[in-house]
Tab-separated table of C-alpha atoms in Angstrom:
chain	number	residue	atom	x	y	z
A	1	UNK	CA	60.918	191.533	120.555
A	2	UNK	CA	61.506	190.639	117.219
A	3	UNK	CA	59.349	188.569	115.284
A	4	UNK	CA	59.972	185.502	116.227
A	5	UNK	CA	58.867	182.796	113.811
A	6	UNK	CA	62.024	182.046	114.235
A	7	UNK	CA	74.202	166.198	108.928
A	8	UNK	CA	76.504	167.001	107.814
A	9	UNK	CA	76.071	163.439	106.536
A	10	UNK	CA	79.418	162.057	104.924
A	11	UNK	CA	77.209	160.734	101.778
A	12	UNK	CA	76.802	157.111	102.311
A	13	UNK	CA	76.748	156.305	98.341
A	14	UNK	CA	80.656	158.270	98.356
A	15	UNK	CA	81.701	155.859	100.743
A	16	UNK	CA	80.690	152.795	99.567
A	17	UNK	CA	81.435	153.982	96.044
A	18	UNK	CA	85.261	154.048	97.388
A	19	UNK	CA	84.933	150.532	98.515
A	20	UNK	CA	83.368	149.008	95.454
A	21	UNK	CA	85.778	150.719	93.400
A	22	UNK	CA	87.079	148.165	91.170
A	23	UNK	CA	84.401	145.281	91.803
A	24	UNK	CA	82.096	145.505	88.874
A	25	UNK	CA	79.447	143.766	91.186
A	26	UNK	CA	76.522	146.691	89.881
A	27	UNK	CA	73.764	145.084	91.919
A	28	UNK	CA	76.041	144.801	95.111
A	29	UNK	CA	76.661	148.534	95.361
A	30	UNK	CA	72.702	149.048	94.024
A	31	UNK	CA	71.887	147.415	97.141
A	32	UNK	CA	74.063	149.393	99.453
A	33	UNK	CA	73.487	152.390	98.125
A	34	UNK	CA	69.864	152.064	99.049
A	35	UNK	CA	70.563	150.693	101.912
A	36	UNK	CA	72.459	153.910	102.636
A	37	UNK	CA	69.536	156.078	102.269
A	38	UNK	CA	67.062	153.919	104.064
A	39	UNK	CA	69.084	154.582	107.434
A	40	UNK	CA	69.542	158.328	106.600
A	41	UNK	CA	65.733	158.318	106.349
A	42	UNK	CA	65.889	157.418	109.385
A	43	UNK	CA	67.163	159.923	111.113
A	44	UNK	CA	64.937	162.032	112.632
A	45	UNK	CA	65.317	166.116	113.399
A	46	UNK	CA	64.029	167.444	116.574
A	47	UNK	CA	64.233	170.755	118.006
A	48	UNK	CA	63.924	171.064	121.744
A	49	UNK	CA	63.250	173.447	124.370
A	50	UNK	CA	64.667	171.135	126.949
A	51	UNK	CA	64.821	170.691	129.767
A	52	UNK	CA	68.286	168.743	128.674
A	53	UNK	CA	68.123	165.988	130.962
A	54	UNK	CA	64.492	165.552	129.562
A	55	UNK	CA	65.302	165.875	126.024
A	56	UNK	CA	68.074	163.753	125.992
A	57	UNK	CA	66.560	161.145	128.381
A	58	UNK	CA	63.174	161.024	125.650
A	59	UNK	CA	65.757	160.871	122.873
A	60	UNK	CA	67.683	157.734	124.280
A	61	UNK	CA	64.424	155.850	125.196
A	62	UNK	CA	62.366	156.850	121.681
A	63	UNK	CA	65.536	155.470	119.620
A	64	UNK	CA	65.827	152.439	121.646
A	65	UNK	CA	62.223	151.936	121.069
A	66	UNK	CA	61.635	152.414	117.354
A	67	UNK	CA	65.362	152.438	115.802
A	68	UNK	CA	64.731	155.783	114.591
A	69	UNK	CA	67.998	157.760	115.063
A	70	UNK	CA	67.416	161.482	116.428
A	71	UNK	CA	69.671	164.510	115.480
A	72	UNK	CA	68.663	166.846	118.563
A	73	UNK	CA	69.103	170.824	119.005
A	74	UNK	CA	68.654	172.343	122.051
A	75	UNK	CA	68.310	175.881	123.154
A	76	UNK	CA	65.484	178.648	124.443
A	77	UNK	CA	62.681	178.787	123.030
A	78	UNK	CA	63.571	182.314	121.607
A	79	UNK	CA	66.476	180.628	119.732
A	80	UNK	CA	64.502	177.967	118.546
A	81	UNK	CA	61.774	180.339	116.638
A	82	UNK	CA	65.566	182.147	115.591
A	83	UNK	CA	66.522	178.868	114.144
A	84	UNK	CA	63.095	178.418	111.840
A	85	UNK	CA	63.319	181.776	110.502
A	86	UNK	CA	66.731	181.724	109.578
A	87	UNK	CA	66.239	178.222	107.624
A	88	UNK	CA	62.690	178.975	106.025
A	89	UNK	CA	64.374	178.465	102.456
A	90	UNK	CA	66.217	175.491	103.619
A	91	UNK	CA	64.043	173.598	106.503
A	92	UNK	CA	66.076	171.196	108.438
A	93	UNK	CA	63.771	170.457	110.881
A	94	UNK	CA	61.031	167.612	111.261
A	95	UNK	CA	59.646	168.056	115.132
A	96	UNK	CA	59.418	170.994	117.029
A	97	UNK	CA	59.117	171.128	120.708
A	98	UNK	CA	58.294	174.599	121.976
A	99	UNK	CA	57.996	175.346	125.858
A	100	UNK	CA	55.250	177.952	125.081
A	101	UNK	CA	52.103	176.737	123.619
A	102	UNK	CA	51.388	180.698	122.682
A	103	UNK	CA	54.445	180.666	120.378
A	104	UNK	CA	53.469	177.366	119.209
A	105	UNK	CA	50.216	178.416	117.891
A	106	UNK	CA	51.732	180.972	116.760
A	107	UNK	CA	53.654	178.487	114.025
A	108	UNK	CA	50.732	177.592	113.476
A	109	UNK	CA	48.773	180.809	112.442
A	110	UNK	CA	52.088	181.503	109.593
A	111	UNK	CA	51.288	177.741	108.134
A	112	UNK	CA	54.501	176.317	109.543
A	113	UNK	CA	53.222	172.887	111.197
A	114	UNK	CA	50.888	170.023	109.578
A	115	UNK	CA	48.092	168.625	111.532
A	116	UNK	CA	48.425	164.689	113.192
A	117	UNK	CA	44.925	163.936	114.508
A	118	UNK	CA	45.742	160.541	114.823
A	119	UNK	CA	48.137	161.100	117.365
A	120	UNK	CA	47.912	157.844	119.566
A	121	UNK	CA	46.772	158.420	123.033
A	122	UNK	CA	45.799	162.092	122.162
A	123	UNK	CA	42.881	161.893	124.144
A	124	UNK	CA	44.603	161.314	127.556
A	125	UNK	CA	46.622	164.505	126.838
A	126	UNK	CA	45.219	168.086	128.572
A	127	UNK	CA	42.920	168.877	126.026
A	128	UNK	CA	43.579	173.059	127.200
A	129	UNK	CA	46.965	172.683	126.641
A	130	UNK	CA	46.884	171.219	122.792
A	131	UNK	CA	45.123	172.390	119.579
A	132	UNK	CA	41.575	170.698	118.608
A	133	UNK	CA	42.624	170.466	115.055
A	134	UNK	CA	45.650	168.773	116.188
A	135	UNK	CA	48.506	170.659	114.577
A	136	UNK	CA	50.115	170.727	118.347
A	137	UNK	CA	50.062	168.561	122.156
A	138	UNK	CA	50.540	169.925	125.169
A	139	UNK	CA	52.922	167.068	126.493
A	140	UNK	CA	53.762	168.901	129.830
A	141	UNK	CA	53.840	172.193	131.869
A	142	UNK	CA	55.403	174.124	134.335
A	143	UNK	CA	54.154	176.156	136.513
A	144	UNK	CA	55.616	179.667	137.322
A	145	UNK	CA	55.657	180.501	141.029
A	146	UNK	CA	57.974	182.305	143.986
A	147	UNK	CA	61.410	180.353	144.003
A	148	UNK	CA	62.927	181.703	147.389
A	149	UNK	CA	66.136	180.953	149.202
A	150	UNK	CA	65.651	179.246	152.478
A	151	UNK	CA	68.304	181.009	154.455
A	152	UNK	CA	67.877	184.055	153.719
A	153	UNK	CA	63.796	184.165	153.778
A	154	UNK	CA	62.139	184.504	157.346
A	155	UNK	CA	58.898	185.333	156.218
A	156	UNK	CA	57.631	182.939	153.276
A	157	UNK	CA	55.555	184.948	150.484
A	158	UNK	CA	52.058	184.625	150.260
A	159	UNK	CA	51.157	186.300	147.230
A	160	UNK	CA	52.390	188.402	144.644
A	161	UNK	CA	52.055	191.487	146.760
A	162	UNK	CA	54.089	190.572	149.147
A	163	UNK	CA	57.385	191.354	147.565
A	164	UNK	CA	56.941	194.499	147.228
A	165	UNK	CA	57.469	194.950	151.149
A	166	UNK	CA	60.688	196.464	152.286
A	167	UNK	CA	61.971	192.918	153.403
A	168	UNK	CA	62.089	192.160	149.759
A	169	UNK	CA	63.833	195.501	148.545
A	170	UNK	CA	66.847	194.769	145.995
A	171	UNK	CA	66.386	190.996	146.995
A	172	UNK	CA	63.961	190.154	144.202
A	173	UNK	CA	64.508	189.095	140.423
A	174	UNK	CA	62.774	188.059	137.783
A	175	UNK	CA	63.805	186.217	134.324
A	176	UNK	CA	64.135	188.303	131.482
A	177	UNK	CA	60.938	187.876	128.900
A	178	UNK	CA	62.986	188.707	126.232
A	179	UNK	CA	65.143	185.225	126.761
A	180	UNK	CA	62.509	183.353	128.487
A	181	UNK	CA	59.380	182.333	126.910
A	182	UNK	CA	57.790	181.099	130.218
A	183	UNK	CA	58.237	184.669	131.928
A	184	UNK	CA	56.277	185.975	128.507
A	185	UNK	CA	53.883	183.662	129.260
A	186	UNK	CA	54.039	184.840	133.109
A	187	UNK	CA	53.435	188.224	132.023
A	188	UNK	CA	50.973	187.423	129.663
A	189	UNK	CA	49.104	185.334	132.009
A	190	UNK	CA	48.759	187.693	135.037
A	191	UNK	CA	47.854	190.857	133.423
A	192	UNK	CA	45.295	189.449	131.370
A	193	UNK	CA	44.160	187.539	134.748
A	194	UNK	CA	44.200	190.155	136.837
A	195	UNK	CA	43.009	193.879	136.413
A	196	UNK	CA	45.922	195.064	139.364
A	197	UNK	CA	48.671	193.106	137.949
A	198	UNK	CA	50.261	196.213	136.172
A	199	UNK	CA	49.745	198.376	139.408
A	200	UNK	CA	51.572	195.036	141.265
A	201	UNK	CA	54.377	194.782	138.898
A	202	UNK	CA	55.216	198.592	139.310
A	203	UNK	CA	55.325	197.960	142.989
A	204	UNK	CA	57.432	195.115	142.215
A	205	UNK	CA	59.875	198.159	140.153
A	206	UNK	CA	60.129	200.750	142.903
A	207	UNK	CA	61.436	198.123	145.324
A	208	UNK	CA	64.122	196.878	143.077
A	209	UNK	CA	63.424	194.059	140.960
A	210	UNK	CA	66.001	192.901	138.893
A	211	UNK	CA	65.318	191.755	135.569
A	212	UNK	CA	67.838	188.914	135.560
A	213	UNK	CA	69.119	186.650	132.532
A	214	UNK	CA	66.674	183.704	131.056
A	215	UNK	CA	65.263	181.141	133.761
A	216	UNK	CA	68.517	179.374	135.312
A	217	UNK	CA	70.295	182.730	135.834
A	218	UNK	CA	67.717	183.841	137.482
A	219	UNK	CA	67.045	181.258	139.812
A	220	UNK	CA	70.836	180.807	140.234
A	221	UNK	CA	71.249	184.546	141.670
A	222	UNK	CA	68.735	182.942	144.557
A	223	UNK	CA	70.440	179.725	145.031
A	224	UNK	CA	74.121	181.550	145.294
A	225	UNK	CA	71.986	184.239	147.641
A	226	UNK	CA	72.575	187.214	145.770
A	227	UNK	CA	69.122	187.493	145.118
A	228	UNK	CA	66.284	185.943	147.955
A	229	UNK	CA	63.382	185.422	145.715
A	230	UNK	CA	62.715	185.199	142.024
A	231	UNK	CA	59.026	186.356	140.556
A	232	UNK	CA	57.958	183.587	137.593
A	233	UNK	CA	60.480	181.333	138.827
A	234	UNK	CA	60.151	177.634	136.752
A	235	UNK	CA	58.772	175.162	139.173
A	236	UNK	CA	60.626	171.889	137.613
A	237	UNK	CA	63.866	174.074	137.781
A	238	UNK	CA	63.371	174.706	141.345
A	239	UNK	CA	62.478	171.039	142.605
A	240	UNK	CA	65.369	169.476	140.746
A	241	UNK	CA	67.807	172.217	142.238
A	242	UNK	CA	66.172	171.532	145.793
A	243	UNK	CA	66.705	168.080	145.169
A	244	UNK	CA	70.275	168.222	144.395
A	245	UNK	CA	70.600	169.939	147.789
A	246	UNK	CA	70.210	173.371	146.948
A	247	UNK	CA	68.342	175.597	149.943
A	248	UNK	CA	65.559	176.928	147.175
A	249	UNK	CA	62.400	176.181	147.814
A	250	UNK	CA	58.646	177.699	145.733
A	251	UNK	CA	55.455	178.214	146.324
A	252	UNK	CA	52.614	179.367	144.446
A	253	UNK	CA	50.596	182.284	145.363
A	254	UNK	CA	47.615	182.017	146.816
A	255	UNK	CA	45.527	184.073	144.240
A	256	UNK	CA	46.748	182.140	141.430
A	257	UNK	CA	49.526	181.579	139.296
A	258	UNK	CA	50.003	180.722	135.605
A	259	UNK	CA	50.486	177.340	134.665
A	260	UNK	CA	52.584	177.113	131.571
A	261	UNK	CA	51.767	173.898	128.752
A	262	UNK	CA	55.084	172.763	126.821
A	263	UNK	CA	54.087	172.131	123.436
A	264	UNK	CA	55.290	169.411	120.413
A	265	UNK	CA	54.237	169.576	116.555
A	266	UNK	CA	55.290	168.259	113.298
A	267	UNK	CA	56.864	171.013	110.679
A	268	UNK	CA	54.721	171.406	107.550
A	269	UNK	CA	58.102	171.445	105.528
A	270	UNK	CA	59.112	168.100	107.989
A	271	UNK	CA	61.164	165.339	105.559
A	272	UNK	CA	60.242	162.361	107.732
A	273	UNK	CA	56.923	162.714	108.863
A	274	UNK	CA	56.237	158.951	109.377
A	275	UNK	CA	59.495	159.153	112.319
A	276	UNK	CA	58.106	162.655	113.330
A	277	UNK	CA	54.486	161.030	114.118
A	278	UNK	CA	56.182	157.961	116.069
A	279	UNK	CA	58.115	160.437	118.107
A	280	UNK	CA	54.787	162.734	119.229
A	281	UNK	CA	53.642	159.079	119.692
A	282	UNK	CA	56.199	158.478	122.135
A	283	UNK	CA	55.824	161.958	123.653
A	284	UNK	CA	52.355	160.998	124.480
A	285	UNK	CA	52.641	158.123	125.485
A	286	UNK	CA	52.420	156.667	129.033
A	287	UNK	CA	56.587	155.718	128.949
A	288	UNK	CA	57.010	159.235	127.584
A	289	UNK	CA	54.931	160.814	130.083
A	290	UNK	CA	56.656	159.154	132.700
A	291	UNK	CA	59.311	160.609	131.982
A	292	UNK	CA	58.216	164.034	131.902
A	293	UNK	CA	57.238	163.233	135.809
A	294	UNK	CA	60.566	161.799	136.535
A	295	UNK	CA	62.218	165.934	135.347
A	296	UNK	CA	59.180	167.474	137.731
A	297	UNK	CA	57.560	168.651	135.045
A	298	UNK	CA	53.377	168.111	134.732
A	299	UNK	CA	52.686	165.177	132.768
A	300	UNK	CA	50.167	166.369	130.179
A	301	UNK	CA	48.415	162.932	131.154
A	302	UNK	CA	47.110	163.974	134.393
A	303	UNK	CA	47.230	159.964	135.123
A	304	UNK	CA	50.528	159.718	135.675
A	305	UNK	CA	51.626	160.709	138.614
A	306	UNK	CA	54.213	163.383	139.928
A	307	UNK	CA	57.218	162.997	141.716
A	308	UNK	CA	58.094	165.124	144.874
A	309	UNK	CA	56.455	167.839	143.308
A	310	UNK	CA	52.677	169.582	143.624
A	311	UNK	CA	49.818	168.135	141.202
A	312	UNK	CA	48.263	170.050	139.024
A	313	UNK	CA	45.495	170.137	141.222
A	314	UNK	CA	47.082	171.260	143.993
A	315	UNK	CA	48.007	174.920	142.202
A	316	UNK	CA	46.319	177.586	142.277
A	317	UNK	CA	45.350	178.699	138.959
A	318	UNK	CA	44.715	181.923	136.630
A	319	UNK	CA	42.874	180.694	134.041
A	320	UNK	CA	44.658	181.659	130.611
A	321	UNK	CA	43.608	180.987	127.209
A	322	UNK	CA	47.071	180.551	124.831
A	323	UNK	CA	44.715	180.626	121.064
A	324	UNK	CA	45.733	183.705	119.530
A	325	UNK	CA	48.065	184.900	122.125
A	326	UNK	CA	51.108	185.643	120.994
A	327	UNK	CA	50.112	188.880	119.271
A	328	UNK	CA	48.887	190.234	122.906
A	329	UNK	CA	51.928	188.901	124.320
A	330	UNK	CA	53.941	190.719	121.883
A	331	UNK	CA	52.409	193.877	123.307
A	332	UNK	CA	52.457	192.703	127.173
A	333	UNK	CA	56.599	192.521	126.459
A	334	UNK	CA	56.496	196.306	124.732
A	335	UNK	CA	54.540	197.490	127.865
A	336	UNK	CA	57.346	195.518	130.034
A	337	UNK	CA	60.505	196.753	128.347
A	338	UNK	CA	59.430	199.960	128.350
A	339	UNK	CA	58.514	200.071	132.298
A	340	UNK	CA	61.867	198.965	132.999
A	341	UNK	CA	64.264	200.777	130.610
């Protein structure tokens, strides 16, 4: 992997320069003019790991809240960290919101976020899942289990082991860590977990797994039935495709899983950090959390309750520490890659 730390605005003044043309009225277009640049103040640049529907519905609710206008980019987290490198001599960006808290600190660690200790409501938020000196919150999670397709499976996985039975051969997939930071974080997560996982994962290799796109194209091989199960499959994308009538269904093994915190943080080079704050606000905040629990993701509140989905407590977890991993996980993707070139 490579390293990864990763408007047009029509001038205001030009326009209402045009339109005073003429007038003579100096304190009329002084006026405007500032005007002018208090709303562009205003506007407020977020990049987002999604989920869309998520981002978008936080965006709508946040601007109808405050008045602060939000310019929003979407894409993987991979393309995000892209993004950041490419514009380090020309930041654009004010918010970040990364859906791996390991690539998150890493932003961190190369002095690219400023701390908000402040944060309102900070203390209801997972305290495991956000940084102490508060340079980052851990405003949701996912968690990665076994999405399988419910006509093709007869016998429902257990654990990880069990797909490397012959049931399972060619029928298995799993998103590719090189597009999906949550599989990274999979990876990361159940070899540093558990001392077989390697061994497991080779098993997984000899009977055919697929390595197969970033999350959605993988879990849409299993929905279409080309594929029966996928291994690190995103929980929240599963329940919101089972809900929309899709025959997928997941379930978490029953030696433990890796539960994987979304993360949000304030560039250090951010232009409107007053709007940036207000928006982690939001983000943290009992109408943003809700939310989060309406796209079946976990609320990093555990307070607020989930929809149709399992708790947090429900899941069985590996326990995973995400300070300083990103360096480990750059080596867990090596070890990957090279397994199944």
């Amino acid at each position: 992997m490579k390293k990864r730390h990763f408007k047009l605005w029509a001038t205001a003044g030009i326009l209402l320069t045009l339109a005073l043309a003429g007038c003579g009225n100096k304190e009329a277009k002084d006026v405007k003019e500032a005007s002018a640049k208090t709303q562009e103040e205003k506007v407020l640049t977020v990049y987002s790991a999604g989920p869309d529907g998520l981002a978008a519905n936080i965006q709508e609710a946040f601007e109808e809240k405050t008045g602060i206008k939000v310019e929003m980019f979407q894409g993987t987290t991979g393309k995000i960290l892209s993004r950041l490198e490419a514009e380090k001599k020309n930041p654009a960006a004010d918010v970040v919101v990364l859906a791996s808290v390991a690539s998150m600190d890493g932003l961190k660690t190369t002095d690219q976020l400023q701390s908000y200790q402040d944060a309102a409501n900070k203390d209801n938020i997972n305290s495991d899942w956000s940084d102490r000196e508060g340079y980052f919150y851990g405003y949701s999670a996912s968690a990665l289990g076994i999405a399988y397709n419910t006509k093709n499976t007869t016998q429902i996985p257990e654990d990880w082991s069990d797909l490397a039975k012959a049931e399972w051969q060619n029928k298995i997939n799993i998103p590719d860590p090189s597009l999906s930071g949550s599989a990274v974080d999979f990876l990361f997560g159940y070899t540093e977990a558990d001392n077989t996982a390697w061994s497991t994962i080779d098993t997984w290799k000899k009977n055919g797994l697929q390595v197969n796109g970033a999350n959605k194209e993988a879990l849409d091989a299993v929905i279409t039935g080309e594929k029966n199960a996928t291994i690190a499959g995103v929980d929240y994308m599963a329940y919101k495709a089972k809900a929309d009538g899709e025959p997928v269904e997941i379930i978490y093994p029953k030696s433990g899983t890796v539960v994987s915190p979304r993360a949000v943080g304030i560039l250090k080079e951010a232009k409107h950090v007053e709007a940036a704050k207000a928006y982690v606000d939001f983000l943290l905040s009992d109408e943003g959390q809700k939310l989060v629990a309406d796209a079946y993701l976990l609320p990093g509140n555990k307070e607020i309750a989930v929809k149709n989905r399992a708790a947090l407590d429900e899941i069985p977890q590996l326990h995973v520490d995400w300070i300083g991993a990103e360096a480990k996980q750059l080596e867990v993707l090596t070890k990957f890659t090279d397994l199944f070139r």
